[in-house]
PDB file of C-alpha atoms in Angstrom:
ATOM      1  CA  UNK Z 228      90.324 103.446 126.115  1.00  0.00           C
ATOM      2  CA  UNK Z 229      87.232 102.057 124.548  1.00  0.00           C
ATOM      3  CA  UNK Z 230      87.307 104.597 121.659  1.00  0.00           C
ATOM      4  CA  UNK Z 231      91.027 103.647 121.084  1.00  0.00           C
ATOM      5  CA  UNK Z 232      90.130  99.978 121.044  1.00  0.00           C
ATOM      6  CA  UNK Z 233      87.186 100.519 118.758  1.00  0.00           C
ATOM      7  CA  UNK Z 234      89.223 102.776 116.421  1.00  0.00           C
ATOM      8  CA  UNK Z 235      91.941 100.161 116.154  1.00  0.00           C
ATOM      9  CA  UNK Z 236      89.528  97.206 115.562  1.00  0.00           C
ATOM     10  CA  UNK Z 237      87.957  99.214 112.811  1.00  0.00           C
ATOM     11  CA  UNK Z 238      91.369  99.895 111.308  1.00  0.00           C
ATOM     12  CA  UNK Z 239      91.431  96.192 110.345  1.00  0.00           C
ATOM     13  CA  UNK Z 240      93.418  94.762 113.010  1.00  0.00           C
ATOM     14  CA  UNK Z 241      96.755  96.278 111.890  1.00  0.00           C
ATOM     15  CA  UNK Z 242      97.609  96.816 115.374  1.00  0.00           C
ATOM     16  CA  UNK Z 243     101.181  97.305 116.605  1.00  0.00           C
ATOM     17  CA  UNK Z 244     101.818  96.899 120.387  1.00  0.00           C
ATOM     18  CA  UNK Z 245     104.636  98.987 121.548  1.00  0.00           C
ATOM     19  CA  UNK Z 246     106.940  97.912 118.877  1.00  0.00           C
ATOM     20  CA  UNK Z 247     105.882  94.253 119.035  1.00  0.00           C
ATOM     21  CA  UNK Z 248     105.755  93.955 115.337  1.00  0.00           C
ATOM     22  CA  UNK Z 249     102.923  92.664 113.182  1.00  0.00           C
ATOM     23  CA  UNK Z 250      99.912  90.956 114.824  1.00  0.00           C
ATOM     24  CA  UNK Z 251      97.878  88.175 113.302  1.00  0.00           C
ATOM     25  CA  UNK Z 252      99.087  88.406 109.606  1.00  0.00           C
ATOM     26  CA  UNK Z 253      99.667  92.072 109.219  1.00  0.00           C
ATOM     27  CA  UNK Z 254     102.972  93.187 107.903  1.00  0.00           C
ATOM     28  CA  UNK Z 255     105.147  96.244 108.675  1.00  0.00           C
ATOM     29  CA  UNK Z 256     107.563  98.226 106.451  1.00  0.00           C
ATOM     30  CA  UNK Z 257     110.544  96.072 105.688  1.00  0.00           C
ATOM     31  CA  UNK Z 258     108.806  92.652 106.728  1.00  0.00           C
ATOM     32  CA  UNK Z 259     107.680  90.417 104.140  1.00  0.00           C
ATOM     33  CA  UNK Z 260     105.208  87.616 104.585  1.00  0.00           C
ATOM     34  CA  UNK Z 261     106.595  84.089 104.335  1.00  0.00           C
ATOM     35  CA  UNK Z 262     106.596  82.619 100.807  1.00  0.00           C
ATOM     36  CA  UNK Z 263     105.134  79.105 102.004  1.00  0.00           C
ATOM     37  CA  UNK Z 264     101.250  78.456 102.560  1.00  0.00           C
ATOM     38  CA  UNK Z 265     102.266  76.578 105.786  1.00  0.00           C
ATOM     39  CA  UNK Z 266     103.423  79.759 107.669  1.00  0.00           C
ATOM     40  CA  UNK Z 267     101.064  81.334 109.904  1.00  0.00           C
ATOM     41  CA  UNK Z 268     101.914  84.262 112.171  1.00  0.00           C
ATOM     42  CA  UNK Z 269     101.366  83.432 115.863  1.00  0.00           C
ATOM     43  CA  UNK Z 270     100.204  85.574 118.778  1.00  0.00           C
ATOM     44  CA  UNK Z 271     102.040  85.114 122.076  1.00  0.00           C
ATOM     45  CA  UNK Z 272     104.979  86.160 123.894  1.00  0.00           C
ATOM     46  CA  UNK Z 273     108.080  86.910 121.903  1.00  0.00           C
ATOM     47  CA  UNK Z 274     111.301  87.195 123.697  1.00  0.00           C
ATOM     48  CA  UNK Z 275     114.970  88.112 122.672  1.00  0.00           C
ATOM     49  CA  UNK Z 276     117.478  85.282 122.508  1.00  0.00           C
ATOM     50  CA  UNK Z 277     120.840  86.546 123.665  1.00  0.00           C
ATOM     51  CA  UNK Z 278     124.301  85.058 123.326  1.00  0.00           C
ATOM     52  CA  UNK Z 279     125.883  84.783 126.786  1.00  0.00           C
ATOM     53  CA  UNK Z 280     129.223  85.803 125.650  1.00  0.00           C
ATOM     54  CA  UNK Z 281     128.632  88.590 123.279  1.00  0.00           C
ATOM     55  CA  UNK Z 282     125.347  89.865 124.580  1.00  0.00           C
ATOM     56  CA  UNK Z 283     124.105  89.985 120.852  1.00  0.00           C
ATOM     57  CA  UNK Z 284     120.650  89.018 120.045  1.00  0.00           C
ATOM     58  CA  UNK Z 285     119.445  86.541 117.318  1.00  0.00           C
ATOM     59  CA  UNK Z 286     117.793  88.299 114.419  1.00  0.00           C
ATOM     60  CA  UNK Z 287     116.375  87.142 111.158  1.00  0.00           C
ATOM     61  CA  UNK Z 288     117.594  89.053 108.020  1.00  0.00           C
ATOM     62  CA  UNK Z 289     113.905  89.274 107.149  1.00  0.00           C
ATOM     63  CA  UNK Z 290     110.580  87.379 107.899  1.00  0.00           C
ATOM     64  CA  UNK Z 291     110.966  85.452 104.688  1.00  0.00           C
ATOM     65  CA  UNK Z 292     111.396  81.726 104.038  1.00  0.00           C
ATOM     66  CA  UNK Z 293     115.047  80.958 103.881  1.00  0.00           C
ATOM     67  CA  UNK Z 294     116.359  84.007 105.475  1.00  0.00           C
ATOM     68  CA  UNK Z 295     119.551  83.690 107.483  1.00  0.00           C
ATOM     69  CA  UNK Z 296     119.738  84.224 111.200  1.00  0.00           C
ATOM     70  CA  UNK Z 297     122.559  86.216 112.587  1.00  0.00           C
ATOM     71  CA  UNK Z 298     123.609  88.139 115.658  1.00  0.00           C
ATOM     72  CA  UNK Z 299     123.089  91.874 116.024  1.00  0.00           C
ATOM     73  CA  UNK Z 300     122.839  94.432 118.704  1.00  0.00           C
ATOM     74  CA  UNK Z 301     119.725  93.965 120.768  1.00  0.00           C
ATOM     75  CA  UNK Z 302     117.287  96.700 119.829  1.00  0.00           C
ATOM     76  CA  UNK Z 303     114.177  95.341 121.799  1.00  0.00           C
ATOM     77  CA  UNK Z 304     112.272  95.078 118.689  1.00  0.00           C
ATOM     78  CA  UNK Z 305     110.549  91.652 118.204  1.00  0.00           C
ATOM     79  CA  UNK Z 306     109.636  92.024 114.486  1.00  0.00           C
ATOM     80  CA  UNK Z 307     112.831  90.505 113.522  1.00  0.00           C
ATOM     81  CA  UNK Z 308     114.583  89.765 116.919  1.00  0.00           C
ATOM     82  CA  UNK Z 309     111.627  88.228 118.813  1.00  0.00           C
ATOM     83  CA  UNK Z 310     111.215  84.475 119.140  1.00  0.00           C
ATOM     84  CA  UNK Z 311     108.282  82.547 120.511  1.00  0.00           C
ATOM     85  CA  UNK Z 312     109.388  79.396 122.340  1.00  0.00           C
ATOM     86  CA  UNK Z 313     107.098  76.519 121.353  1.00  0.00           C
ATOM     87  CA  UNK Z 314     107.236  73.077 123.103  1.00  0.00           C
ATOM     88  CA  UNK Z 315     106.945  70.066 120.962  1.00  0.00           C
ATOM     89  CA  UNK Z 316     104.957  66.819 121.854  1.00  0.00           C
ATOM     90  CA  UNK Z 317     108.378  65.324 122.661  1.00  0.00           C
ATOM     91  CA  UNK Z 318     110.119  65.983 126.052  1.00  0.00           C
ATOM     92  CA  UNK Z 319     112.742  68.687 126.298  1.00  0.00           C
ATOM     93  CA  UNK Z 320     112.440  69.685 122.580  1.00  0.00           C
ATOM     94  CA  UNK Z 321     111.596  73.199 121.394  1.00  0.00           C
ATOM     95  CA  UNK Z 322     110.999  75.246 118.456  1.00  0.00           C
ATOM     96  CA  UNK Z 323     111.698  79.014 118.161  1.00  0.00           C
ATOM     97  CA  UNK Z 324     109.192  80.752 115.999  1.00  0.00           C
ATOM     98  CA  UNK Z 325     109.569  84.231 114.467  1.00  0.00           C
ATOM     99  CA  UNK Z 326     106.471  86.799 114.365  1.00  0.00           C
ATOM    100  CA  UNK Z 327     106.337  85.698 110.602  1.00  0.00           C
ATOM    101  CA  UNK Z 328     105.467  82.182 111.577  1.00  0.00           C
ATOM    102  CA  UNK Z 329     108.644  80.597 110.525  1.00  0.00           C
ATOM    103  CA  UNK Z 330     111.160  78.806 112.692  1.00  0.00           C
ATOM    104  CA  UNK Z 331     114.941  78.464 113.334  1.00  0.00           C
ATOM    105  CA  UNK Z 332     115.972  75.560 111.047  1.00  0.00           C
ATOM    106  CA  UNK Z 333     119.038  73.557 109.789  1.00  0.00           C
ATOM    107  CA  UNK Z 334     119.252  71.604 106.642  1.00  0.00           C
ATOM    108  CA  UNK Z 335     118.653  67.878 106.302  1.00  0.00           C
ATOM    109  CA  UNK Z 336     122.179  66.798 106.704  1.00  0.00           C
ATOM    110  CA  UNK Z 337     123.782  69.340 109.049  1.00  0.00           C
ATOM    111  CA  UNK Z 338     127.480  69.611 109.492  1.00  0.00           C
ATOM    112  CA  UNK Z 339     129.834  71.616 111.518  1.00  0.00           C
ATOM    113  CA  UNK Z 340     129.262  75.134 110.378  1.00  0.00           C
ATOM    114  CA  UNK Z 341     125.595  74.686 108.942  1.00  0.00           C
ATOM    115  CA  UNK Z 342     123.768  77.917 108.730  1.00  0.00           C
ATOM    116  CA  UNK Z 343     120.704  78.404 110.741  1.00  0.00           C
ATOM    117  CA  UNK Z 344     117.670  79.761 108.631  1.00  0.00           C
ATOM    118  CA  UNK Z 345     114.038  80.582 108.829  1.00  0.00           C
ATOM    119  CA  UNK Z 346     111.780  77.662 107.491  1.00  0.00           C
ATOM    120  CA  UNK Z 347     108.581  75.913 108.029  1.00  0.00           C
ATOM    121  CA  UNK Z 348     107.798  75.000 111.518  1.00  0.00           C
ATOM    122  CA  UNK Z 349     105.176  72.356 110.677  1.00  0.00           C
ATOM    123  CA  UNK Z 350     104.337  70.131 107.769  1.00  0.00           C
ATOM    124  CA  UNK Z 351     100.865  69.836 106.309  1.00  0.00           C
ATOM    125  CA  UNK Z 352      98.755  68.071 108.974  1.00  0.00           C
ATOM    126  CA  UNK Z 353     100.254  69.997 111.748  1.00  0.00           C
ATOM    127  CA  UNK Z 354     103.352  67.640 112.528  1.00  0.00           C
ATOM    128  CA  UNK Z 355     106.385  69.441 113.793  1.00  0.00           C
ATOM    129  CA  UNK Z 356     109.347  69.623 111.328  1.00  0.00           C
ATOM    130  CA  UNK Z 357     112.300  67.806 112.957  1.00  0.00           C
ATOM    131  CA  UNK Z 358     114.785  70.202 111.444  1.00  0.00           C
ATOM    132  CA  UNK Z 359     113.102  73.049 113.417  1.00  0.00           C
ATOM    133  CA  UNK Z 360     113.431  71.186 116.795  1.00  0.00           C
ATOM    134  CA  UNK Z 361     116.135  71.976 119.368  1.00  0.00           C
ATOM    135  CA  UNK Z 362     117.128  70.059 122.471  1.00  0.00           C
ATOM    136  CA  UNK Z 363     117.573  72.408 125.315  1.00  0.00           C
ATOM    137  CA  UNK Z 364     120.132  71.643 127.985  1.00  0.00           C
ATOM    138  CA  UNK Z 365     117.675  72.918 130.829  1.00  0.00           C
ATOM    139  CA  UNK Z 366     114.314  73.959 131.192  1.00  0.00           C
ATOM    140  CA  UNK Z 367     113.458  77.523 130.297  1.00  0.00           C
ATOM    141  CA  UNK Z 368     113.783  80.376 131.194  1.00  0.00           C
ATOM    142  CA  UNK Z 369     117.421  79.749 131.600  1.00  0.00           C
ATOM    143  CA  UNK Z 370     120.922  80.093 129.985  1.00  0.00           C
ATOM    144  CA  UNK Z 371     121.081  76.967 127.899  1.00  0.00           C
ATOM    145  CA  UNK Z 372     122.849  75.254 125.024  1.00  0.00           C
ATOM    146  CA  UNK Z 373     120.655  74.239 122.120  1.00  0.00           C
ATOM    147  CA  UNK Z 374     121.245  71.026 120.140  1.00  0.00           C
ATOM    148  CA  UNK Z 375     119.715  70.404 116.581  1.00  0.00           C
ATOM    149  CA  UNK Z 376     117.474  67.620 116.203  1.00  0.00           C
ATOM    150  CA  UNK Z 377     117.351  67.352 112.435  1.00  0.00           C
ATOM    151  CA  UNK Z 378     115.970  64.173 110.965  1.00  0.00           C
ATOM    152  CA  UNK Z 379     114.787  63.208 114.616  1.00  0.00           C
ATOM    153  CA  UNK Z 380     118.476  62.528 115.473  1.00  0.00           C
ATOM    154  CA  UNK Z 381     121.000  63.997 117.885  1.00  0.00           C
ATOM    155  CA  UNK Z 382     123.852  65.400 115.703  1.00  0.00           C
ATOM    156  CA  UNK Z 383     125.864  66.626 118.650  1.00  0.00           C
ATOM    157  CA  UNK Z 384     125.845  70.071 116.915  1.00  0.00           C
ATOM    158  CA  UNK Z 385     124.751  73.106 119.031  1.00  0.00           C
ATOM    159  CA  UNK Z 386     123.610  76.587 118.064  1.00  0.00           C
ATOM    160  CA  UNK Z 387     126.840  78.541 117.936  1.00  0.00           C
ATOM    161  CA  UNK Z 388     127.444  82.337 117.998  1.00  0.00           C
ATOM    162  CA  UNK Z 389     131.152  82.509 116.971  1.00  0.00           C
ATOM    163  CA  UNK Z 390     130.537  84.869 114.038  1.00  0.00           C
ATOM    164  CA  UNK Z 391     127.850  87.223 112.957  1.00  0.00           C
ATOM    165  CA  UNK Z 392     125.943  84.436 111.025  1.00  0.00           C
ATOM    166  CA  UNK Z 393     124.329  81.805 113.306  1.00  0.00           C
ATOM    167  CA  UNK Z 394     125.535  78.224 112.716  1.00  0.00           C
ATOM    168  CA  UNK Z 395     125.606  74.872 114.451  1.00  0.00           C
ATOM    169  CA  UNK Z 396     129.008  73.586 115.532  1.00  0.00           C
ATOM    170  CA  UNK Z 397     130.324  70.678 117.450  1.00  0.00           C
ATOM    171  CA  UNK Z 398     128.777  70.870 120.930  1.00  0.00           C
ATOM    172  CA  UNK Z 399     131.318  71.825 123.746  1.00  0.00           C
ATOM    173  CA  UNK Z 400     130.225  72.583 127.236  1.00  0.00           C
ATOM    174  CA  UNK Z 401     133.160  74.745 127.800  1.00  0.00           C
ATOM    175  CA  UNK Z 402     132.280  76.968 124.720  1.00  0.00           C
ATOM    176  CA  UNK Z 403     130.152  79.836 126.253  1.00  0.00           C
ATOM    177  CA  UNK Z 404     129.421  81.076 122.625  1.00  0.00           C
ATOM    178  CA  UNK Z 405     127.101  78.154 122.611  1.00  0.00           C
ATOM    179  CA  UNK Z 406     125.178  79.406 125.594  1.00  0.00           C
ATOM    180  CA  UNK Z 407     121.846  81.393 125.086  1.00  0.00           C
ATOM    181  CA  UNK Z 408     119.770  83.349 127.450  1.00  0.00           C
ATOM    182  CA  UNK Z 409     116.265  82.287 126.400  1.00  0.00           C
ATOM    183  CA  UNK Z 410     112.805  83.091 127.741  1.00  0.00           C
ATOM    184  CA  UNK Z 411     113.463  86.128 129.786  1.00  0.00           C
TER     185      UNK Z 411
END
């Protein structure tokens, strides 16, 4: 085991753990580094986020800035389907960061049907980007609805899995397509 660890360390840290994807700034085939200077890959636990109705997982089209997020068959790979749940300094607000260091994000003026994309998690100075914050209906791990907090306001728009692309739609507690299994 020691020889394996030493050999991997000598290989420049390009270690892939059981399909967990790139670690600490390395890139795998088909995964691009984010195009912004404020994106830093994070180490930690990455989990799949599944739609309760469809059983499909959230997946970024690529690890790049502006990449759309959609639903796809769960393949247990976290390179594009893994999300690290990060609490914010504010109570009950979360960010979902991809292995590329970018977060699930909605635009400045979200509307019913706005797409969810990859974008910056933090602005220069380390402050959380409000458009990357989501209000969870319950503590994680759990089956929850996720409400966008763009511009530090409640827009009553929830992450919705009604189509292959991920969008925010008017929150409705009866719509199970707005329920997500997060943190398991």
